[in-house]
Amino acid sequence: MEPSTPLMQNIKEESCPLHLDGLHSQVCPSAPLITFRPEFVGSFVTEWLESVNTPISKRSNSGFNTHRCRSDILRRSENQTSRGRPTKSEPDMSYRIDADGFRVPSGSAPSAPSASSAKSRLVSLSNYRSLNLYVNRIHVRKAFEEFPEHISNLIHKARRDRESPGPSLDQIRLDADLQRMEEEIVAESTIQFYFMSKVFPGTDGYVQRFDNININRHCVPEINPQCKLSTPNPDMIYGYPTAAFNQQLAQLISFSDMLNTGASNVILPFFATEFKSCDGTSPGSLWVASNQCVGDSVACVNLLERVNDRLKLINDEHVQLLETAAFSIAMSGTEARLYVTWKQDDSYYMQKVRGFLLQDPEHYQLFYKYVHNIVDWGRGERLDDIRKAFDCLQEFDRAQASREAKARTPPSPETTSSQRLREEE
C-alpha cells in the first residue's frame, strides 16, 4: 500500500484551501474538493495496523488484498462508518480531535509544541511562497534580478566603508567560539547570544534593539485571509522608542492605532534578524528563517507606508515621501543572508542583497560592516526623515483645523454692519 503522507499533508494544509476563487480551477481544474473525515482516517489506520499484525497466511485466506489502493479502502470505510465510532456498550476507547484535526486516543495527553515549532509551522510549508505569499502580493525575487534605483542607492549606503571596521582578521581567525559553531552542534540560543554580543549593536541613542518579540498581526498586509501569513515574531529587531519622537508626540498619538506593533513599545522597526541552529534536530532552516524574514520586513515596510498614505493627502509636490524599505537577516552560526524588502505599486518584494560565510574572516568583517551601517542609517537619515514627515503632517493638521474653525464661526453683527456701510458708500 502506498504511503499516506502526501494525502495527509494535503488534508492538513489548512493555511490556504484549494477552493479559493479562481485558484482551484487553475491549480487542479478537474480535481474534486477534499473533505476531511476524521472517522474514516481512524478506520483506515486501524485496518492497516490489523493487516500488518496479522500473519500473511491468515491475510491471504481472509481475501484481504494487500495491493488495494487507498481510495478503495477509504470507500470501504465510508460504508462502515459505525466501525470508527465507539458505542455506549463498548469499552471506553473514546477519541479526541487534536489541533491538526486528527483523532488520537483520549488517554494520551497532547504534548505542548515548542515555541520554535509553533513559530515555524506555517512558514515551513513547501508552498508558503508560491501560494500564501503570492496570493497576498508578496514576492521573493531572484538574487540576480536588478534592484530598483532607490533600493540600489540604499544598498550602496549599507556597504560603504566605515571608520571603525570592527574586529581584525586575526581576531576573527582566533575566535574559538566562532569556530566551534562550525565544528560542533550549537544551540540556537547560543548562536543568538554570540552574534548579539559580538556583531549586532545594542540600544544606542534613539535606536533600540528589541529581542524575541511578537508583532501584531494587523501589521502584515494580508489581502486574502484564506491564505494565512505568518505572524511576525522576530528573534531581534531594531526600531525606535517613544522618546525618539518627543517633539512629534501629537502626531505619534494620532498614529497610535496605525503604528502600534504591540511589541514592547517598538515604533516603526526597520531591521529584523532570525537565527537558526544547525544541530539537525530543531525545526528550522535558513529557508524557513528567510520566510520568517518576509513577514518581519513586510510588516516594517507596511507600517511606514501608512505614514506615506497620510503624506499623500497633503497633495503638495514639495512634500517628499519616505523611503519605506527595510532590511532583514536569516542566519545560522556559519552563514548569514541579508535581504532588503520594499513596496512597489500594490505589491511587496524581498530580495537577497548578498550572503556571508561567517567563518571566513573577510566575510565576517563585511557582515559586521553591513549590520552597523544599516543601524546607523536607521539612527540617522531614516529617523530624521520620519521626524520631518511628522512635522509636516502636524503643520498640515493645524492649518486644516484653522480653516475648519473659521468655516464654522459665523460673522459677528458688528462686522456685518461695517461691511454693509462700506458697501453703501
PDB file of C-alpha atoms in Angstrom, residues 130-407:
ATOM      1  CA  SER A 130       4.098  30.071  -4.150  1.00  0.00           C
ATOM      2  CA  LEU A 131       0.626  30.245  -2.553  1.00  0.00           C
ATOM      3  CA  ASN A 132       0.424  32.134   0.732  1.00  0.00           C
ATOM      4  CA  LEU A 133       2.818  34.910  -0.198  1.00  0.00           C
ATOM      5  CA  TYR A 134       1.861  35.074  -3.866  1.00  0.00           C
ATOM      6  CA  VAL A 135      -1.877  35.386  -3.231  1.00  0.00           C
ATOM      7  CA  ASN A 136      -1.146  38.239  -0.807  1.00  0.00           C
ATOM      8  CA  ARG A 137       1.024  40.036  -3.399  1.00  0.00           C
ATOM      9  CA  ILE A 138       4.305  39.332  -1.654  1.00  0.00           C
ATOM     10  CA  HIS A 139       7.170  38.039  -3.777  1.00  0.00           C
ATOM     11  CA  VAL A 140      10.684  36.747  -3.086  1.00  0.00           C
ATOM     12  CA  ARG A 141      12.750  37.813  -6.079  1.00  0.00           C
ATOM     13  CA  LYS A 142      15.760  36.049  -7.542  1.00  0.00           C
ATOM     14  CA  ALA A 143      19.124  37.296  -6.318  1.00  0.00           C
ATOM     15  CA  PHE A 144      20.312  38.092  -9.865  1.00  0.00           C
ATOM     16  CA  GLU A 145      17.409  40.440 -10.655  1.00  0.00           C
ATOM     17  CA  GLU A 146      18.229  44.119 -10.916  1.00  0.00           C
ATOM     18  CA  PHE A 147      17.214  46.297  -7.983  1.00  0.00           C
ATOM     19  CA  PRO A 148      15.123  49.448  -8.465  1.00  0.00           C
ATOM     20  CA  GLU A 149      17.274  52.571  -8.396  1.00  0.00           C
ATOM     21  CA  HIS A 150      16.195  53.758  -4.952  1.00  0.00           C
ATOM     22  CA  ILE A 151      16.950  50.323  -3.478  1.00  0.00           C
ATOM     23  CA  SER A 152      20.369  50.248  -5.162  1.00  0.00           C
ATOM     24  CA  ASN A 153      21.134  53.608  -3.564  1.00  0.00           C
ATOM     25  CA  LEU A 154      20.118  52.265  -0.170  1.00  0.00           C
ATOM     26  CA  ILE A 155      22.298  49.160  -0.567  1.00  0.00           C
ATOM     27  CA  HIS A 156      25.225  51.386  -1.523  1.00  0.00           C
ATOM     28  CA  LYS A 157      24.870  53.177   1.823  1.00  0.00           C
ATOM     29  CA  ALA A 158      24.810  49.823   3.624  1.00  0.00           C
ATOM     30  CA  ARG A 159      28.094  48.624   2.115  1.00  0.00           C
ATOM     31  CA  ARG A 160      30.216  51.767   2.309  1.00  0.00           C
ATOM     32  CA  ASP A 161      33.406  51.647   4.354  1.00  0.00           C
ATOM     33  CA  ARG A 162      33.433  52.616   7.998  1.00  0.00           C
ATOM     34  CA  GLU A 163      35.955  54.412  10.177  1.00  0.00           C
ATOM     35  CA  SER A 164      35.545  51.633  12.765  1.00  0.00           C
ATOM     36  CA  PRO A 165      35.679  48.378  10.764  1.00  0.00           C
ATOM     37  CA  GLY A 166      35.241  46.093  13.778  1.00  0.00           C
ATOM     38  CA  PRO A 167      37.433  43.115  14.731  1.00  0.00           C
ATOM     39  CA  SER A 168      40.650  42.475  12.838  1.00  0.00           C
ATOM     40  CA  LEU A 169      41.185  39.458  10.592  1.00  0.00           C
ATOM     41  CA  ASP A 170      43.481  37.851  13.171  1.00  0.00           C
ATOM     42  CA  GLN A 171      40.931  38.336  15.950  1.00  0.00           C
ATOM     43  CA  ILE A 172      38.314  36.587  13.837  1.00  0.00           C
ATOM     44  CA  ARG A 173      40.645  33.689  12.945  1.00  0.00           C
ATOM     45  CA  LEU A 174      41.459  33.090  16.619  1.00  0.00           C
ATOM     46  CA  ASP A 175      37.847  33.324  17.824  1.00  0.00           C
ATOM     47  CA  ALA A 176      37.306  29.873  19.354  1.00  0.00           C
ATOM     48  CA  ASP A 177      33.563  30.405  19.887  1.00  0.00           C
ATOM     49  CA  LEU A 178      33.104  31.273  16.220  1.00  0.00           C
ATOM     50  CA  GLN A 179      34.998  28.181  15.080  1.00  0.00           C
ATOM     51  CA  ARG A 180      33.031  25.976  17.467  1.00  0.00           C
ATOM     52  CA  MET A 181      29.803  26.904  15.664  1.00  0.00           C
ATOM     53  CA  GLU A 182      31.183  25.231  12.547  1.00  0.00           C
ATOM     54  CA  GLU A 183      32.674  22.179  14.244  1.00  0.00           C
ATOM     55  CA  GLU A 184      30.086  21.286  16.885  1.00  0.00           C
ATOM     56  CA  ILE A 185      26.343  21.166  17.492  1.00  0.00           C
ATOM     57  CA  VAL A 186      25.429  24.561  18.907  1.00  0.00           C
ATOM     58  CA  ALA A 187      22.007  25.618  20.181  1.00  0.00           C
ATOM     59  CA  GLU A 188      20.112  28.465  18.547  1.00  0.00           C
ATOM     60  CA  SER A 189      20.173  30.472  21.776  1.00  0.00           C
ATOM     61  CA  THR A 190      23.983  30.207  21.889  1.00  0.00           C
ATOM     62  CA  ILE A 191      24.278  31.444  18.310  1.00  0.00           C
ATOM     63  CA  GLN A 192      21.956  34.342  19.042  1.00  0.00           C
ATOM     64  CA  PHE A 193      23.861  35.325  22.193  1.00  0.00           C
ATOM     65  CA  TYR A 194      27.229  35.234  20.420  1.00  0.00           C
ATOM     66  CA  PHE A 195      26.278  37.470  17.498  1.00  0.00           C
ATOM     67  CA  MET A 196      24.231  39.848  19.625  1.00  0.00           C
ATOM     68  CA  SER A 197      27.298  40.438  21.780  1.00  0.00           C
ATOM     69  CA  LYS A 198      29.930  40.425  19.002  1.00  0.00           C
ATOM     70  CA  VAL A 199      28.255  41.881  15.891  1.00  0.00           C
ATOM     71  CA  PHE A 200      24.842  43.456  16.452  1.00  0.00           C
ATOM     72  CA  PRO A 201      24.968  46.773  18.343  1.00  0.00           C
ATOM     73  CA  GLY A 202      22.775  47.198  21.385  1.00  0.00           C
ATOM     74  CA  THR A 203      20.443  50.060  22.210  1.00  0.00           C
ATOM     75  CA  ASP A 204      22.184  53.322  21.396  1.00  0.00           C
ATOM     76  CA  GLY A 205      20.536  56.717  21.489  1.00  0.00           C
ATOM     77  CA  TYR A 206      17.196  56.703  19.738  1.00  0.00           C
ATOM     78  CA  VAL A 207      17.664  53.299  18.095  1.00  0.00           C
ATOM     79  CA  GLN A 208      16.635  50.433  20.324  1.00  0.00           C
ATOM     80  CA  ARG A 209      17.174  46.712  19.893  1.00  0.00           C
ATOM     81  CA  PHE A 210      14.214  44.532  20.825  1.00  0.00           C
ATOM     82  CA  ASP A 211      14.757  40.801  21.359  1.00  0.00           C
ATOM     83  CA  ASN A 212      12.256  37.943  20.866  1.00  0.00           C
ATOM     84  CA  ILE A 213       9.104  39.989  20.398  1.00  0.00           C
ATOM     85  CA  ASN A 214       5.660  39.383  18.906  1.00  0.00           C
ATOM     86  CA  ILE A 215       4.356  41.886  16.365  1.00  0.00           C
ATOM     87  CA  ASN A 216       0.627  42.425  15.907  1.00  0.00           C
ATOM     88  CA  ARG A 217      -0.902  40.532  13.031  1.00  0.00           C
ATOM     89  CA  HIS A 218      -2.504  43.715  11.654  1.00  0.00           C
ATOM     90  CA  CYS A 219       0.972  44.981  10.755  1.00  0.00           C
ATOM     91  CA  VAL A 220       1.164  42.415   7.942  1.00  0.00           C
ATOM     92  CA  PRO A 221      -0.883  43.339   4.836  1.00  0.00           C
ATOM     93  CA  GLU A 222      -2.994  40.206   4.455  1.00  0.00           C
ATOM     94  CA  ILE A 223      -5.054  40.645   1.287  1.00  0.00           C
ATOM     95  CA  ASN A 224      -6.615  37.180   1.163  1.00  0.00           C
ATOM     96  CA  PRO A 225      -7.427  35.823   4.650  1.00  0.00           C
ATOM     97  CA  GLN A 226      -7.921  32.318   3.231  1.00  0.00           C
ATOM     98  CA  CYS A 227      -4.177  32.167   2.613  1.00  0.00           C
ATOM     99  CA  LYS A 228      -2.730  32.973   6.008  1.00  0.00           C
ATOM    100  CA  LEU A 229       0.526  34.797   6.544  1.00  0.00           C
ATOM    101  CA  SER A 230       2.841  34.030   9.413  1.00  0.00           C
ATOM    102  CA  THR A 231       2.547  36.450  12.321  1.00  0.00           C
ATOM    103  CA  PRO A 232       5.924  38.209  12.742  1.00  0.00           C
ATOM    104  CA  ASN A 233       7.884  37.016  15.746  1.00  0.00           C
ATOM    105  CA  PRO A 234      11.479  38.156  15.091  1.00  0.00           C
ATOM    106  CA  ASP A 235      14.328  36.973  17.273  1.00  0.00           C
ATOM    107  CA  MET A 236      15.716  40.506  17.138  1.00  0.00           C
ATOM    108  CA  ILE A 237      14.554  43.769  15.586  1.00  0.00           C
ATOM    109  CA  TYR A 238      15.671  47.399  15.582  1.00  0.00           C
ATOM    110  CA  GLY A 239      13.196  50.242  15.923  1.00  0.00           C
ATOM    111  CA  TYR A 240      12.536  53.395  17.899  1.00  0.00           C
ATOM    112  CA  PRO A 241      11.265  54.058  21.421  1.00  0.00           C
ATOM    113  CA  THR A 242       8.650  56.737  22.087  1.00  0.00           C
ATOM    114  CA  ALA A 243      11.401  59.099  23.289  1.00  0.00           C
ATOM    115  CA  ALA A 244      12.716  59.345  19.727  1.00  0.00           C
ATOM    116  CA  PHE A 245       9.657  61.447  18.824  1.00  0.00           C
ATOM    117  CA  ASN A 246       9.257  63.748  21.825  1.00  0.00           C
ATOM    118  CA  GLN A 247       8.891  66.775  19.533  1.00  0.00           C
ATOM    119  CA  GLN A 248       6.328  64.959  17.376  1.00  0.00           C
ATOM    120  CA  LEU A 249       4.324  63.384  20.180  1.00  0.00           C
ATOM    121  CA  ALA A 250       0.989  64.756  18.962  1.00  0.00           C
ATOM    122  CA  GLN A 251       1.439  63.126  15.568  1.00  0.00           C
ATOM    123  CA  LEU A 252       2.638  59.923  17.174  1.00  0.00           C
ATOM    124  CA  ILE A 253      -0.549  59.785  19.244  1.00  0.00           C
ATOM    125  CA  SER A 254      -2.688  60.395  16.158  1.00  0.00           C
ATOM    126  CA  PHE A 255      -0.961  57.400  14.532  1.00  0.00           C
ATOM    127  CA  SER A 256      -1.206  55.237  17.658  1.00  0.00           C
ATOM    128  CA  ASP A 257      -3.650  52.714  16.193  1.00  0.00           C
ATOM    129  CA  MET A 258      -1.948  52.569  12.799  1.00  0.00           C
ATOM    130  CA  LEU A 259       1.631  52.264  14.047  1.00  0.00           C
ATOM    131  CA  ASN A 260       1.068  50.118  17.128  1.00  0.00           C
ATOM    132  CA  THR A 261       3.109  46.929  16.817  1.00  0.00           C
ATOM    133  CA  GLY A 262       2.018  45.597  20.195  1.00  0.00           C
ATOM    134  CA  ALA A 263       5.629  44.633  20.792  1.00  0.00           C
ATOM    135  CA  SER A 264       7.474  46.177  23.723  1.00  0.00           C
ATOM    136  CA  ASN A 265       6.695  49.707  22.539  1.00  0.00           C
ATOM    137  CA  VAL A 266       8.771  49.343  19.364  1.00  0.00           C
ATOM    138  CA  ILE A 267       7.902  52.076  16.857  1.00  0.00           C
ATOM    139  CA  LEU A 268       8.499  51.856  13.091  1.00  0.00           C
ATOM    140  CA  PRO A 269      11.060  48.992  13.098  1.00  0.00           C
ATOM    141  CA  PHE A 270      13.424  48.663  10.132  1.00  0.00           C
ATOM    142  CA  PHE A 271      15.872  45.774  10.638  1.00  0.00           C
ATOM    143  CA  ALA A 272      14.968  42.229  11.755  1.00  0.00           C
ATOM    144  CA  THR A 273      17.021  39.069  12.294  1.00  0.00           C
ATOM    145  CA  GLU A 274      16.030  35.405  12.516  1.00  0.00           C
ATOM    146  CA  PHE A 275      18.505  32.893  13.994  1.00  0.00           C
ATOM    147  CA  LYS A 276      18.581  29.162  13.280  1.00  0.00           C
ATOM    148  CA  SER A 277      20.591  26.294  14.704  1.00  0.00           C
ATOM    149  CA  CYS A 278      22.317  23.686  12.558  1.00  0.00           C
ATOM    150  CA  ASP A 279      22.005  20.854  15.078  1.00  0.00           C
ATOM    151  CA  GLY A 280      19.815  18.777  12.770  1.00  0.00           C
ATOM    152  CA  THR A 281      17.013  18.406  15.329  1.00  0.00           C
ATOM    153  CA  SER A 282      15.422  21.851  15.644  1.00  0.00           C
ATOM    154  CA  PRO A 283      12.503  22.574  13.277  1.00  0.00           C
ATOM    155  CA  GLY A 284      14.293  25.231  11.298  1.00  0.00           C
ATOM    156  CA  SER A 285      16.479  26.035   8.341  1.00  0.00           C
ATOM    157  CA  LEU A 286      17.674  29.160   6.598  1.00  0.00           C
ATOM    158  CA  TRP A 287      14.849  28.688   4.085  1.00  0.00           C
ATOM    159  CA  VAL A 288      12.361  28.800   6.949  1.00  0.00           C
ATOM    160  CA  ALA A 289      14.211  31.733   8.521  1.00  0.00           C
ATOM    161  CA  SER A 290      14.029  33.566   5.196  1.00  0.00           C
ATOM    162  CA  ASN A 291      10.265  33.035   5.110  1.00  0.00           C
ATOM    163  CA  GLN A 292      10.083  34.480   8.606  1.00  0.00           C
ATOM    164  CA  CYS A 293      12.128  37.455   7.402  1.00  0.00           C
ATOM    165  CA  VAL A 294       9.475  38.094   4.762  1.00  0.00           C
ATOM    166  CA  GLY A 295       6.818  38.643   7.420  1.00  0.00           C
ATOM    167  CA  ASP A 296       9.138  40.669   9.656  1.00  0.00           C
ATOM    168  CA  SER A 297      10.315  43.045   6.939  1.00  0.00           C
ATOM    169  CA  VAL A 298       6.971  43.393   5.148  1.00  0.00           C
ATOM    170  CA  ALA A 299       5.458  44.477   8.474  1.00  0.00           C
ATOM    171  CA  CYS A 300       8.196  47.132   8.791  1.00  0.00           C
ATOM    172  CA  VAL A 301       7.524  48.411   5.273  1.00  0.00           C
ATOM    173  CA  ASN A 302       3.758  48.382   5.707  1.00  0.00           C
ATOM    174  CA  LEU A 303       3.879  50.463   8.896  1.00  0.00           C
ATOM    175  CA  LEU A 304       5.878  53.255   7.263  1.00  0.00           C
ATOM    176  CA  GLU A 305       3.680  53.090   4.155  1.00  0.00           C
ATOM    177  CA  ARG A 306       0.799  54.176   6.400  1.00  0.00           C
ATOM    178  CA  VAL A 307       2.696  57.382   7.147  1.00  0.00           C
ATOM    179  CA  ASN A 308       3.200  57.900   3.413  1.00  0.00           C
ATOM    180  CA  ASP A 309      -0.536  57.463   2.867  1.00  0.00           C
ATOM    181  CA  ARG A 310      -1.121  60.411   5.184  1.00  0.00           C
ATOM    182  CA  LEU A 311       1.566  62.476   3.453  1.00  0.00           C
ATOM    183  CA  LYS A 312      -0.143  61.929   0.090  1.00  0.00           C
ATOM    184  CA  LEU A 313      -3.301  63.582   1.457  1.00  0.00           C
ATOM    185  CA  ILE A 314      -1.415  66.879   1.727  1.00  0.00           C
ATOM    186  CA  ASN A 315      -1.295  66.927  -2.068  1.00  0.00           C
ATOM    187  CA  ASP A 316       1.800  69.100  -2.176  1.00  0.00           C
ATOM    188  CA  GLU A 317       4.553  68.354  -4.664  1.00  0.00           C
ATOM    189  CA  HIS A 318       7.107  69.777  -2.238  1.00  0.00           C
ATOM    190  CA  VAL A 319       6.282  67.109   0.354  1.00  0.00           C
ATOM    191  CA  GLN A 320       8.730  64.226  -0.003  1.00  0.00           C
ATOM    192  CA  LEU A 321       7.526  60.686   0.650  1.00  0.00           C
ATOM    193  CA  LEU A 322       9.524  58.441   2.965  1.00  0.00           C
ATOM    194  CA  GLU A 323      11.823  55.620   1.909  1.00  0.00           C
ATOM    195  CA  THR A 324       9.902  52.680   3.374  1.00  0.00           C
ATOM    196  CA  ALA A 325      12.364  49.853   2.605  1.00  0.00           C
ATOM    197  CA  ALA A 326      13.522  47.584   5.426  1.00  0.00           C
ATOM    198  CA  PHE A 327      16.302  45.040   5.940  1.00  0.00           C
ATOM    199  CA  SER A 328      16.334  41.555   7.440  1.00  0.00           C
ATOM    200  CA  ILE A 329      18.822  38.755   8.066  1.00  0.00           C
ATOM    201  CA  ALA A 330      18.359  34.986   8.160  1.00  0.00           C
ATOM    202  CA  MET A 331      21.383  33.347   9.743  1.00  0.00           C
ATOM    203  CA  SER A 332      22.909  30.348  11.480  1.00  0.00           C
ATOM    204  CA  GLY A 333      26.281  30.016  13.155  1.00  0.00           C
ATOM    205  CA  THR A 334      28.017  29.552   9.816  1.00  0.00           C
ATOM    206  CA  GLU A 335      26.033  31.522   7.234  1.00  0.00           C
ATOM    207  CA  ALA A 336      24.060  34.764   7.009  1.00  0.00           C
ATOM    208  CA  ARG A 337      21.745  36.029   4.267  1.00  0.00           C
ATOM    209  CA  LEU A 338      20.959  39.735   4.076  1.00  0.00           C
ATOM    210  CA  TYR A 339      17.650  40.774   2.472  1.00  0.00           C
ATOM    211  CA  VAL A 340      16.019  44.069   1.561  1.00  0.00           C
ATOM    212  CA  THR A 341      12.240  44.489   1.263  1.00  0.00           C
ATOM    213  CA  TRP A 342      10.262  47.247  -0.411  1.00  0.00           C
ATOM    214  CA  LYS A 343       6.817  48.073  -1.786  1.00  0.00           C
ATOM    215  CA  GLN A 344       6.212  48.827  -5.436  1.00  0.00           C
ATOM    216  CA  ASP A 345       2.706  49.707  -6.635  1.00  0.00           C
ATOM    217  CA  ASP A 346       0.441  47.288  -4.740  1.00  0.00           C
ATOM    218  CA  SER A 347       2.995  44.509  -4.193  1.00  0.00           C
ATOM    219  CA  TYR A 348       5.815  43.799  -1.752  1.00  0.00           C
ATOM    220  CA  TYR A 349       9.192  42.406  -2.781  1.00  0.00           C
ATOM    221  CA  MET A 350      12.037  40.836  -0.831  1.00  0.00           C
ATOM    222  CA  GLN A 351      15.398  40.143  -2.454  1.00  0.00           C
ATOM    223  CA  LYS A 352      18.727  38.855  -1.244  1.00  0.00           C
ATOM    224  CA  VAL A 353      21.450  41.503  -1.098  1.00  0.00           C
ATOM    225  CA  ARG A 354      24.279  39.028  -0.509  1.00  0.00           C
ATOM    226  CA  GLY A 355      25.378  36.085   1.612  1.00  0.00           C
ATOM    227  CA  PHE A 356      28.203  35.738   4.124  1.00  0.00           C
ATOM    228  CA  LEU A 357      30.263  32.708   5.193  1.00  0.00           C
ATOM    229  CA  LEU A 358      30.846  33.650   8.793  1.00  0.00           C
ATOM    230  CA  GLN A 359      33.958  31.523   9.422  1.00  0.00           C
ATOM    231  CA  ASP A 360      35.693  33.420   6.612  1.00  0.00           C
ATOM    232  CA  PRO A 361      37.370  36.430   8.309  1.00  0.00           C
ATOM    233  CA  GLU A 362      36.829  38.728   5.326  1.00  0.00           C
ATOM    234  CA  HIS A 363      33.158  37.768   5.064  1.00  0.00           C
ATOM    235  CA  TYR A 364      32.791  38.259   8.808  1.00  0.00           C
ATOM    236  CA  GLN A 365      34.237  41.782   8.552  1.00  0.00           C
ATOM    237  CA  LEU A 366      31.945  42.565   5.641  1.00  0.00           C
ATOM    238  CA  PHE A 367      28.930  41.272   7.552  1.00  0.00           C
ATOM    239  CA  TYR A 368      29.867  43.433  10.540  1.00  0.00           C
ATOM    240  CA  LYS A 369      30.105  46.472   8.256  1.00  0.00           C
ATOM    241  CA  TYR A 370      26.686  45.924   6.677  1.00  0.00           C
ATOM    242  CA  VAL A 371      24.987  45.419  10.054  1.00  0.00           C
ATOM    243  CA  HIS A 372      26.440  48.564  11.612  1.00  0.00           C
ATOM    244  CA  ASN A 373      25.825  50.691   8.521  1.00  0.00           C
ATOM    245  CA  ILE A 374      22.160  49.656   8.440  1.00  0.00           C
ATOM    246  CA  VAL A 375      21.725  50.510  12.122  1.00  0.00           C
ATOM    247  CA  ASP A 376      23.476  53.857  11.528  1.00  0.00           C
ATOM    248  CA  TRP A 377      21.105  54.550   8.632  1.00  0.00           C
ATOM    249  CA  GLY A 378      18.155  53.859  10.911  1.00  0.00           C
ATOM    250  CA  ARG A 379      19.591  56.115  13.615  1.00  0.00           C
ATOM    251  CA  GLY A 380      20.445  58.947  11.236  1.00  0.00           C
ATOM    252  CA  GLU A 381      18.867  59.541   7.843  1.00  0.00           C
ATOM    253  CA  ARG A 382      15.762  57.393   8.309  1.00  0.00           C
ATOM    254  CA  LEU A 383      14.877  58.810  11.726  1.00  0.00           C
ATOM    255  CA  ASP A 384      15.448  62.389  10.535  1.00  0.00           C
ATOM    256  CA  ASP A 385      13.154  61.876   7.542  1.00  0.00           C
ATOM    257  CA  ILE A 386      10.403  60.404   9.726  1.00  0.00           C
ATOM    258  CA  ARG A 387      10.609  63.332  12.134  1.00  0.00           C
ATOM    259  CA  LYS A 388      10.359  65.790   9.234  1.00  0.00           C
ATOM    260  CA  ALA A 389       7.334  63.906   7.910  1.00  0.00           C
ATOM    261  CA  PHE A 390       5.629  64.101  11.305  1.00  0.00           C
ATOM    262  CA  ASP A 391       6.405  67.842  11.494  1.00  0.00           C
ATOM    263  CA  CYS A 392       4.917  68.323   8.041  1.00  0.00           C
ATOM    264  CA  LEU A 393       1.777  66.413   8.982  1.00  0.00           C
ATOM    265  CA  GLN A 394       1.495  68.408  12.183  1.00  0.00           C
ATOM    266  CA  GLU A 395       1.589  71.715  10.276  1.00  0.00           C
ATOM    267  CA  PHE A 396      -0.948  70.406   7.792  1.00  0.00           C
ATOM    268  CA  ASP A 397      -3.308  69.301  10.571  1.00  0.00           C
ATOM    269  CA  ARG A 398      -3.017  72.699  12.281  1.00  0.00           C
ATOM    270  CA  ALA A 399      -3.740  74.582   9.064  1.00  0.00           C
ATOM    271  CA  GLN A 400      -6.672  72.330   8.281  1.00  0.00           C
ATOM    272  CA  ALA A 401      -8.089  72.727  11.801  1.00  0.00           C
ATOM    273  CA  SER A 402      -7.773  76.508  11.498  1.00  0.00           C
ATOM    274  CA  ARG A 403      -9.640  76.522   8.185  1.00  0.00           C
ATOM    275  CA  GLU A 404     -12.407  74.347   9.602  1.00  0.00           C
ATOM    276  CA  ALA A 405     -12.716  76.566  12.682  1.00  0.00           C
ATOM    277  CA  LYS A 406     -13.078  79.690  10.536  1.00  0.00           C
ATOM    278  CA  ALA A 407     -15.702  77.996   8.397  1.00  0.00           C
TER     279      ALA A 407
END
